Amino acid sequence: MKTMRERHEWKHEINASDLLALRRRLRAVMDPDRHGRDGRYFVRSLYFDDPSDRALREKLDGVSRREKFRLRCYDGDAALILLEKKSKISGLCRKESVPLPEAEARALAEGRPDRLGAGLSPLLWELCQKMRTQLLRPRTIVDYTREAYVFGPGNVRVTMDWDIRTGLGGTDFLDFGCVTVPAGGAPAILEVKWDAFLPDVIRDAVQLEGRRTAPFSKYAACRIYG
């Protein structure tokens, strides 16, 4: 299982003009993420929540200590599926992830942890226990296009996400032909993540006049329809 250290995170809502300007600046000082085609790829996530929508409510209420689970894959490829747990503690973020076989991902997407065998990874075991005790269940698919850049000093990662779409109440995570619709008026999102320090060259590159950091949740945006 991969566990990332606690990291700082900025989010900005941006428009199409901002995206073009940022792309020019970032390409001058950062490297495109090697996992995408020139740094760009398609992301699909399936988020879990309990019957009272705890993960959604805690995000909207700004609870300082919270967590959420999701399945994730890239570019419509079921060969690499990740189970991720993202935690927020007093403004810092931490992400744990573990790869899953397709059969295990399908069982989770169907809300059937009982179909999983023994010898589970700690993260998968935790999700299964919470599916049994807290009644966590898959709630909705979230799709978007991501363009990502990396910078070694500070372990900086800058992403721009757009065309955020919701699967409404659909949870068939691996049906890449399923119908999704635009998530209301969801904007494009700039995210900046770093470890202990953010180099000035990156801080300057991501500055946008009139833009302030603000909380934004793709999961919350995609739950507007229920």
PDB file of C-alpha atoms in Angstrom:
ATOM      1  CA  MET A   1       0.000   0.000   0.000  1.00  0.00           C
ATOM      2  CA  LYS A   2       1.214   3.471  -0.838  1.00  0.00           C
ATOM      3  CA  THR A   3       0.762   6.202   1.770  1.00  0.00           C
ATOM      4  CA  MET A   4       1.643   9.762   0.939  1.00  0.00           C
ATOM      5  CA  ARG A   5       2.835  12.128   3.632  1.00  0.00           C
ATOM      6  CA  GLU A   6       0.594  14.968   4.693  1.00  0.00           C
ATOM      7  CA  ARG A   7       0.630  17.645   2.027  1.00  0.00           C
ATOM      8  CA  HIS A   8      -0.502  21.207   1.539  1.00  0.00           C
ATOM      9  CA  GLU A   9      -3.156  21.903  -1.062  1.00  0.00           C
ATOM     10  CA  TRP A  10      -4.532  24.975  -2.836  1.00  0.00           C
ATOM     11  CA  LYS A  11      -7.607  24.971  -5.048  1.00  0.00           C
ATOM     12  CA  HIS A  12      -8.803  27.689  -7.418  1.00  0.00           C
ATOM     13  CA  GLU A  13     -11.842  27.787  -9.662  1.00  0.00           C
ATOM     14  CA  ILE A  14     -10.652  28.926 -13.095  1.00  0.00           C
ATOM     15  CA  ASN A  15     -12.108  29.667 -16.515  1.00  0.00           C
ATOM     16  CA  ALA A  16     -10.988  28.743 -20.045  1.00  0.00           C
ATOM     17  CA  SER A  17      -8.766  31.832 -20.398  1.00  0.00           C
ATOM     18  CA  ASP A  18      -7.059  31.053 -17.088  1.00  0.00           C
ATOM     19  CA  LEU A  19      -6.439  27.497 -18.241  1.00  0.00           C
ATOM     20  CA  LEU A  20      -4.679  28.638 -21.407  1.00  0.00           C
ATOM     21  CA  ALA A  21      -2.539  31.156 -19.530  1.00  0.00           C
ATOM     22  CA  LEU A  22      -1.582  28.625 -16.864  1.00  0.00           C
ATOM     23  CA  ARG A  23      -0.701  26.012 -19.459  1.00  0.00           C
ATOM     24  CA  ARG A  24       1.842  28.371 -21.048  1.00  0.00           C
ATOM     25  CA  ARG A  25       3.398  29.261 -17.699  1.00  0.00           C
ATOM     26  CA  LEU A  26       3.514  25.746 -16.319  1.00  0.00           C
ATOM     27  CA  ARG A  27       5.089  24.263 -19.434  1.00  0.00           C
ATOM     28  CA  ALA A  28       7.898  26.811 -19.080  1.00  0.00           C
ATOM     29  CA  VAL A  29       8.886  25.727 -15.561  1.00  0.00           C
ATOM     30  CA  MET A  30       7.445  22.234 -14.905  1.00  0.00           C
ATOM     31  CA  ASP A  31       7.415  18.808 -16.546  1.00  0.00           C
ATOM     32  CA  PRO A  32       4.193  17.204 -17.799  1.00  0.00           C
ATOM     33  CA  ASP A  33       3.149  14.158 -15.784  1.00  0.00           C
ATOM     34  CA  ARG A  34       4.775  11.195 -17.528  1.00  0.00           C
ATOM     35  CA  HIS A  35       1.703   9.020 -16.947  1.00  0.00           C
ATOM     36  CA  GLY A  36      -0.421  11.021 -19.373  1.00  0.00           C
ATOM     37  CA  ARG A  37      -0.203  11.920 -23.029  1.00  0.00           C
ATOM     38  CA  ASP A  38       1.701  15.172 -22.774  1.00  0.00           C
ATOM     39  CA  GLY A  39       0.493  15.280 -19.182  1.00  0.00           C
ATOM     40  CA  ARG A  40      -3.201  14.846 -20.002  1.00  0.00           C
ATOM     41  CA  TYR A  41      -5.486  11.930 -19.154  1.00  0.00           C
ATOM     42  CA  PHE A  42      -9.066  10.977 -18.331  1.00  0.00           C
ATOM     43  CA  VAL A  43      -9.954  10.236 -14.695  1.00  0.00           C
ATOM     44  CA  ARG A  44     -12.900   8.211 -13.439  1.00  0.00           C
ATOM     45  CA  SER A  45     -13.707   7.872  -9.742  1.00  0.00           C
ATOM     46  CA  LEU A  46     -16.452   6.127  -7.809  1.00  0.00           C
ATOM     47  CA  TYR A  47     -17.093   7.674  -4.399  1.00  0.00           C
ATOM     48  CA  PHE A  48     -18.489   5.966  -1.313  1.00  0.00           C
ATOM     49  CA  ASP A  49     -20.729   7.478   1.354  1.00  0.00           C
ATOM     50  CA  ASP A  50     -23.070   6.335   4.116  1.00  0.00           C
ATOM     51  CA  PRO A  51     -26.889   6.601   4.195  1.00  0.00           C
ATOM     52  CA  SER A  52     -26.699  10.027   5.885  1.00  0.00           C
ATOM     53  CA  ASP A  53     -24.210  11.358   3.294  1.00  0.00           C
ATOM     54  CA  ARG A  54     -21.611  11.951   5.964  1.00  0.00           C
ATOM     55  CA  ALA A  55     -18.683  12.489   3.572  1.00  0.00           C
ATOM     56  CA  LEU A  56     -20.723  14.994   1.577  1.00  0.00           C
ATOM     57  CA  ARG A  57     -22.026  16.880   4.626  1.00  0.00           C
ATOM     58  CA  GLU A  58     -18.617  17.073   6.317  1.00  0.00           C
ATOM     59  CA  LYS A  59     -17.104  18.524   3.144  1.00  0.00           C
ATOM     60  CA  LEU A  60     -19.867  21.108   2.764  1.00  0.00           C
ATOM     61  CA  ASP A  61     -19.668  22.000   6.467  1.00  0.00           C
ATOM     62  CA  GLY A  62     -15.881  22.359   6.374  1.00  0.00           C
ATOM     63  CA  VAL A  63     -15.216  19.762   9.082  1.00  0.00           C
ATOM     64  CA  SER A  64     -11.482  19.943   9.792  1.00  0.00           C
ATOM     65  CA  ARG A  65     -10.955  16.187  10.165  1.00  0.00           C
ATOM     66  CA  ARG A  66     -12.656  14.038   7.553  1.00  0.00           C
ATOM     67  CA  GLU A  67     -12.122  11.172   5.117  1.00  0.00           C
ATOM     68  CA  LYS A  68     -13.561   9.687   1.957  1.00  0.00           C
ATOM     69  CA  PHE A  69     -13.045   6.482  -0.019  1.00  0.00           C
ATOM     70  CA  ARG A  70     -13.068   6.102  -3.788  1.00  0.00           C
ATOM     71  CA  LEU A  71     -12.155   3.759  -6.600  1.00  0.00           C
ATOM     72  CA  ARG A  72     -10.152   5.316  -9.433  1.00  0.00           C
ATOM     73  CA  CYS A  73      -8.938   4.387 -12.902  1.00  0.00           C
ATOM     74  CA  TYR A  74      -7.407   6.251 -15.826  1.00  0.00           C
ATOM     75  CA  ASP A  75      -8.108   6.531 -19.547  1.00  0.00           C
ATOM     76  CA  GLY A  76     -10.801   3.866 -19.457  1.00  0.00           C
ATOM     77  CA  ASP A  77      -8.273   1.155 -18.562  1.00  0.00           C
ATOM     78  CA  ALA A  78      -9.374  -1.519 -16.083  1.00  0.00           C
ATOM     79  CA  ALA A  79      -5.816  -2.880 -15.899  1.00  0.00           C
ATOM     80  CA  LEU A  80      -4.959  -0.351 -13.179  1.00  0.00           C
ATOM     81  CA  ILE A  81      -7.657   0.295 -10.603  1.00  0.00           C
ATOM     82  CA  LEU A  82      -6.834   1.998  -7.321  1.00  0.00           C
ATOM     83  CA  LEU A  83      -8.674   2.057  -4.031  1.00  0.00           C
ATOM     84  CA  GLU A  84      -7.923   5.386  -2.375  1.00  0.00           C
ATOM     85  CA  LYS A  85      -8.646   6.947   0.985  1.00  0.00           C
ATOM     86  CA  LYS A  86      -8.218  10.696   1.148  1.00  0.00           C
ATOM     87  CA  SER A  87      -8.025  12.301   4.578  1.00  0.00           C
ATOM     88  CA  LYS A  88      -8.008  15.941   5.601  1.00  0.00           C
ATOM     89  CA  ILE A  89      -6.617  16.923   8.991  1.00  0.00           C
ATOM     90  CA  SER A  90      -6.480  20.594  10.003  1.00  0.00           C
ATOM     91  CA  GLY A  91      -5.972  21.763   6.431  1.00  0.00           C
ATOM     92  CA  LEU A  92      -3.389  19.148   5.452  1.00  0.00           C
ATOM     93  CA  CYS A  93      -4.188  16.297   3.053  1.00  0.00           C
ATOM     94  CA  ARG A  94      -3.069  12.684   3.035  1.00  0.00           C
ATOM     95  CA  LYS A  95      -3.841   9.974   0.501  1.00  0.00           C
ATOM     96  CA  GLU A  96      -3.470   6.205   0.860  1.00  0.00           C
ATOM     97  CA  SER A  97      -3.875   3.946  -2.147  1.00  0.00           C
ATOM     98  CA  VAL A  98      -3.647   0.304  -3.121  1.00  0.00           C
ATOM     99  CA  PRO A  99      -4.134  -1.391  -6.532  1.00  0.00           C
ATOM    100  CA  LEU A 100      -7.108  -3.723  -6.886  1.00  0.00           C
ATOM    101  CA  PRO A 101      -7.848  -6.604  -9.268  1.00  0.00           C
ATOM    102  CA  GLU A 102     -10.853  -5.965 -11.471  1.00  0.00           C
ATOM    103  CA  ALA A 103     -12.950  -8.609  -9.690  1.00  0.00           C
ATOM    104  CA  GLU A 104     -12.460  -6.924  -6.308  1.00  0.00           C
ATOM    105  CA  ALA A 105     -13.278  -3.512  -7.768  1.00  0.00           C
ATOM    106  CA  ARG A 106     -16.484  -4.893  -9.267  1.00  0.00           C
ATOM    107  CA  ALA A 107     -17.520  -6.378  -5.919  1.00  0.00           C
ATOM    108  CA  LEU A 108     -17.021  -3.015  -4.211  1.00  0.00           C
ATOM    109  CA  ALA A 109     -18.856  -1.139  -6.977  1.00  0.00           C
ATOM    110  CA  GLU A 110     -21.789  -3.515  -6.468  1.00  0.00           C
ATOM    111  CA  GLY A 111     -21.723  -2.889  -2.705  1.00  0.00           C
ATOM    112  CA  ARG A 112     -20.786  -6.515  -2.000  1.00  0.00           C
ATOM    113  CA  PRO A 113     -17.755  -6.683   0.323  1.00  0.00           C
ATOM    114  CA  ASP A 114     -18.883 -10.216   1.228  1.00  0.00           C
ATOM    115  CA  ARG A 115     -17.597 -11.370  -2.171  1.00  0.00           C
ATOM    116  CA  LEU A 116     -14.002 -10.601  -1.219  1.00  0.00           C
ATOM    117  CA  GLY A 117     -11.824 -13.331   0.176  1.00  0.00           C
ATOM    118  CA  ALA A 118      -9.201 -13.393   2.911  1.00  0.00           C
ATOM    119  CA  GLY A 119      -5.789 -11.734   2.947  1.00  0.00           C
ATOM    120  CA  LEU A 120      -7.046  -8.248   2.157  1.00  0.00           C
ATOM    121  CA  SER A 121      -4.723  -5.260   2.270  1.00  0.00           C
ATOM    122  CA  PRO A 122      -5.211  -3.041   5.364  1.00  0.00           C
ATOM    123  CA  LEU A 123      -6.873  -0.303   3.303  1.00  0.00           C
ATOM    124  CA  LEU A 124      -9.275  -2.682   1.564  1.00  0.00           C
ATOM    125  CA  TRP A 125     -10.047  -4.361   4.891  1.00  0.00           C
ATOM    126  CA  GLU A 126     -10.846  -0.943   6.398  1.00  0.00           C
ATOM    127  CA  LEU A 127     -13.265  -0.081   3.597  1.00  0.00           C
ATOM    128  CA  CYS A 128     -14.968  -3.476   3.841  1.00  0.00           C
ATOM    129  CA  GLN A 129     -15.392  -3.077   7.598  1.00  0.00           C
ATOM    130  CA  LYS A 130     -16.925   0.375   7.122  1.00  0.00           C
ATOM    131  CA  MET A 131     -19.220  -0.969   4.426  1.00  0.00           C
ATOM    132  CA  ARG A 132     -20.451  -3.483   6.997  1.00  0.00           C
ATOM    133  CA  THR A 133     -20.568  -1.282  10.119  1.00  0.00           C
ATOM    134  CA  GLN A 134     -21.186   2.220   8.731  1.00  0.00           C
ATOM    135  CA  LEU A 135     -23.084   1.053   5.632  1.00  0.00           C
ATOM    136  CA  LEU A 136     -20.754   2.852   3.230  1.00  0.00           C
ATOM    137  CA  ARG A 137     -21.956   2.298  -0.316  1.00  0.00           C
ATOM    138  CA  PRO A 138     -20.914   3.511  -3.777  1.00  0.00           C
ATOM    139  CA  ARG A 139     -22.817   6.729  -4.524  1.00  0.00           C
ATOM    140  CA  THR A 140     -21.826   8.230  -7.863  1.00  0.00           C
ATOM    141  CA  ILE A 141     -19.311   8.199 -10.693  1.00  0.00           C
ATOM    142  CA  VAL A 142     -17.220  11.335 -11.219  1.00  0.00           C
ATOM    143  CA  ASP A 143     -15.457  11.847 -14.570  1.00  0.00           C
ATOM    144  CA  TYR A 144     -13.130  14.621 -15.731  1.00  0.00           C
ATOM    145  CA  THR A 145     -10.121  15.434 -17.883  1.00  0.00           C
ATOM    146  CA  ARG A 146      -6.884  16.249 -16.046  1.00  0.00           C
ATOM    147  CA  GLU A 147      -3.701  17.969 -17.166  1.00  0.00           C
ATOM    148  CA  ALA A 148      -0.885  17.497 -14.667  1.00  0.00           C
ATOM    149  CA  TYR A 149       2.602  18.938 -14.115  1.00  0.00           C
ATOM    150  CA  VAL A 150       5.339  18.025 -11.638  1.00  0.00           C
ATOM    151  CA  PHE A 151       8.312  19.823 -10.098  1.00  0.00           C
ATOM    152  CA  GLY A 152      10.973  18.030  -8.044  1.00  0.00           C
ATOM    153  CA  PRO A 153      11.876  20.571  -5.323  1.00  0.00           C
ATOM    154  CA  GLY A 154       9.049  20.550  -2.791  1.00  0.00           C
ATOM    155  CA  ASN A 155       7.515  17.533  -4.532  1.00  0.00           C
ATOM    156  CA  VAL A 156       5.060  19.877  -6.243  1.00  0.00           C
ATOM    157  CA  ARG A 157       2.169  18.696  -8.372  1.00  0.00           C
ATOM    158  CA  VAL A 158      -0.098  21.100 -10.258  1.00  0.00           C
ATOM    159  CA  THR A 159      -3.245  19.857 -11.973  1.00  0.00           C
ATOM    160  CA  MET A 160      -5.982  21.461 -14.046  1.00  0.00           C
ATOM    161  CA  ASP A 161      -9.258  19.554 -14.245  1.00  0.00           C
ATOM    162  CA  TRP A 162     -12.208  20.290 -16.523  1.00  0.00           C
ATOM    163  CA  ASP A 163     -15.293  18.751 -18.152  1.00  0.00           C
ATOM    164  CA  ILE A 164     -16.422  17.452 -14.758  1.00  0.00           C
ATOM    165  CA  ARG A 165     -19.291  15.019 -15.284  1.00  0.00           C
ATOM    166  CA  THR A 166     -21.506  12.994 -13.005  1.00  0.00           C
ATOM    167  CA  GLY A 167     -22.867   9.516 -13.415  1.00  0.00           C
ATOM    168  CA  LEU A 168     -25.943  10.630 -11.436  1.00  0.00           C
ATOM    169  CA  GLY A 169     -26.851   7.597  -9.336  1.00  0.00           C
ATOM    170  CA  GLY A 170     -24.881   5.204 -11.514  1.00  0.00           C
ATOM    171  CA  THR A 171     -22.213   3.100  -9.829  1.00  0.00           C
ATOM    172  CA  ASP A 172     -21.174   0.724 -12.638  1.00  0.00           C
ATOM    173  CA  PHE A 173     -17.641   2.054 -12.406  1.00  0.00           C
ATOM    174  CA  LEU A 174     -16.199  -0.145 -15.141  1.00  0.00           C
ATOM    175  CA  ASP A 175     -18.921   0.498 -17.712  1.00  0.00           C
ATOM    176  CA  PHE A 176     -17.026   3.099 -19.720  1.00  0.00           C
ATOM    177  CA  GLY A 177     -19.990   3.556 -22.028  1.00  0.00           C
ATOM    178  CA  CYS A 178     -22.351   4.622 -19.246  1.00  0.00           C
ATOM    179  CA  VAL A 179     -24.181   7.915 -19.554  1.00  0.00           C
ATOM    180  CA  THR A 180     -22.699  10.883 -17.703  1.00  0.00           C
ATOM    181  CA  VAL A 181     -23.840  14.508 -17.734  1.00  0.00           C
ATOM    182  CA  PRO A 182     -22.092  17.824 -16.961  1.00  0.00           C
ATOM    183  CA  ALA A 183     -22.026  18.521 -13.231  1.00  0.00           C
ATOM    184  CA  GLY A 184     -24.170  21.640 -13.260  1.00  0.00           C
ATOM    185  CA  GLY A 185     -22.050  24.757 -13.574  1.00  0.00           C
ATOM    186  CA  ALA A 186     -18.899  23.089 -12.287  1.00  0.00           C
ATOM    187  CA  PRO A 187     -15.875  25.187 -13.327  1.00  0.00           C
ATOM    188  CA  ALA A 188     -12.401  24.081 -14.239  1.00  0.00           C
ATOM    189  CA  ILE A 189     -10.269  23.527 -11.147  1.00  0.00           C
ATOM    190  CA  LEU A 190      -6.613  24.341 -10.507  1.00  0.00           C
ATOM    191  CA  GLU A 191      -5.009  22.308  -7.721  1.00  0.00           C
ATOM    192  CA  VAL A 192      -1.532  22.899  -6.313  1.00  0.00           C
ATOM    193  CA  LYS A 193      -0.073  20.314  -3.919  1.00  0.00           C
ATOM    194  CA  TRP A 194       3.310  20.305  -2.187  1.00  0.00           C
ATOM    195  CA  ASP A 195       5.171  18.937   0.820  1.00  0.00           C
ATOM    196  CA  ALA A 196       7.171  21.194   3.132  1.00  0.00           C
ATOM    197  CA  PHE A 197       7.611  24.210   0.851  1.00  0.00           C
ATOM    198  CA  LEU A 198       6.279  25.693  -2.373  1.00  0.00           C
ATOM    199  CA  PRO A 199       9.103  27.109  -4.547  1.00  0.00           C
ATOM    200  CA  ASP A 200       8.670  30.754  -5.555  1.00  0.00           C
ATOM    201  CA  VAL A 201       8.886  29.898  -9.257  1.00  0.00           C
ATOM    202  CA  ILE A 202       5.758  27.737  -8.925  1.00  0.00           C
ATOM    203  CA  ARG A 203       4.007  30.168  -6.592  1.00  0.00           C
ATOM    204  CA  ASP A 204       4.483  32.893  -9.206  1.00  0.00           C
ATOM    205  CA  ALA A 205       3.399  30.668 -12.099  1.00  0.00           C
ATOM    206  CA  VAL A 206       0.029  29.796 -10.560  1.00  0.00           C
ATOM    207  CA  GLN A 207      -0.923  33.315  -9.480  1.00  0.00           C
ATOM    208  CA  LEU A 208      -4.091  34.581 -11.158  1.00  0.00           C
ATOM    209  CA  GLU A 209      -5.471  38.063 -10.685  1.00  0.00           C
ATOM    210  CA  GLY A 210      -8.780  38.020  -8.885  1.00  0.00           C
ATOM    211  CA  ARG A 211      -8.561  34.333  -7.973  1.00  0.00           C
ATOM    212  CA  ARG A 212      -8.496  33.170  -4.356  1.00  0.00           C
ATOM    213  CA  THR A 213      -8.092  29.718  -2.879  1.00  0.00           C
ATOM    214  CA  ALA A 214     -11.461  28.181  -2.130  1.00  0.00           C
ATOM    215  CA  PRO A 215     -12.748  24.736  -1.188  1.00  0.00           C
ATOM    216  CA  PHE A 216     -14.149  22.723  -4.071  1.00  0.00           C
ATOM    217  CA  SER A 217     -15.232  19.108  -4.156  1.00  0.00           C
ATOM    218  CA  LYS A 218     -15.839  17.271  -7.412  1.00  0.00           C
ATOM    219  CA  TYR A 219     -17.814  14.714  -5.426  1.00  0.00           C
ATOM    220  CA  ALA A 220     -20.057  17.427  -3.967  1.00  0.00           C
ATOM    221  CA  ALA A 221     -20.488  19.045  -7.393  1.00  0.00           C
ATOM    222  CA  CYS A 222     -21.527  15.682  -8.825  1.00  0.00           C
ATOM    223  CA  ARG A 223     -24.099  15.069  -6.078  1.00  0.00           C
ATOM    224  CA  ILE A 224     -26.234  18.073  -7.066  1.00  0.00           C
ATOM    225  CA  TYR A 225     -28.719  15.726  -8.709  1.00  0.00           C
ATOM    226  CA  GLY A 226     -29.117  13.539  -5.638  1.00  0.00           C
TER     227      GLY A 226
END
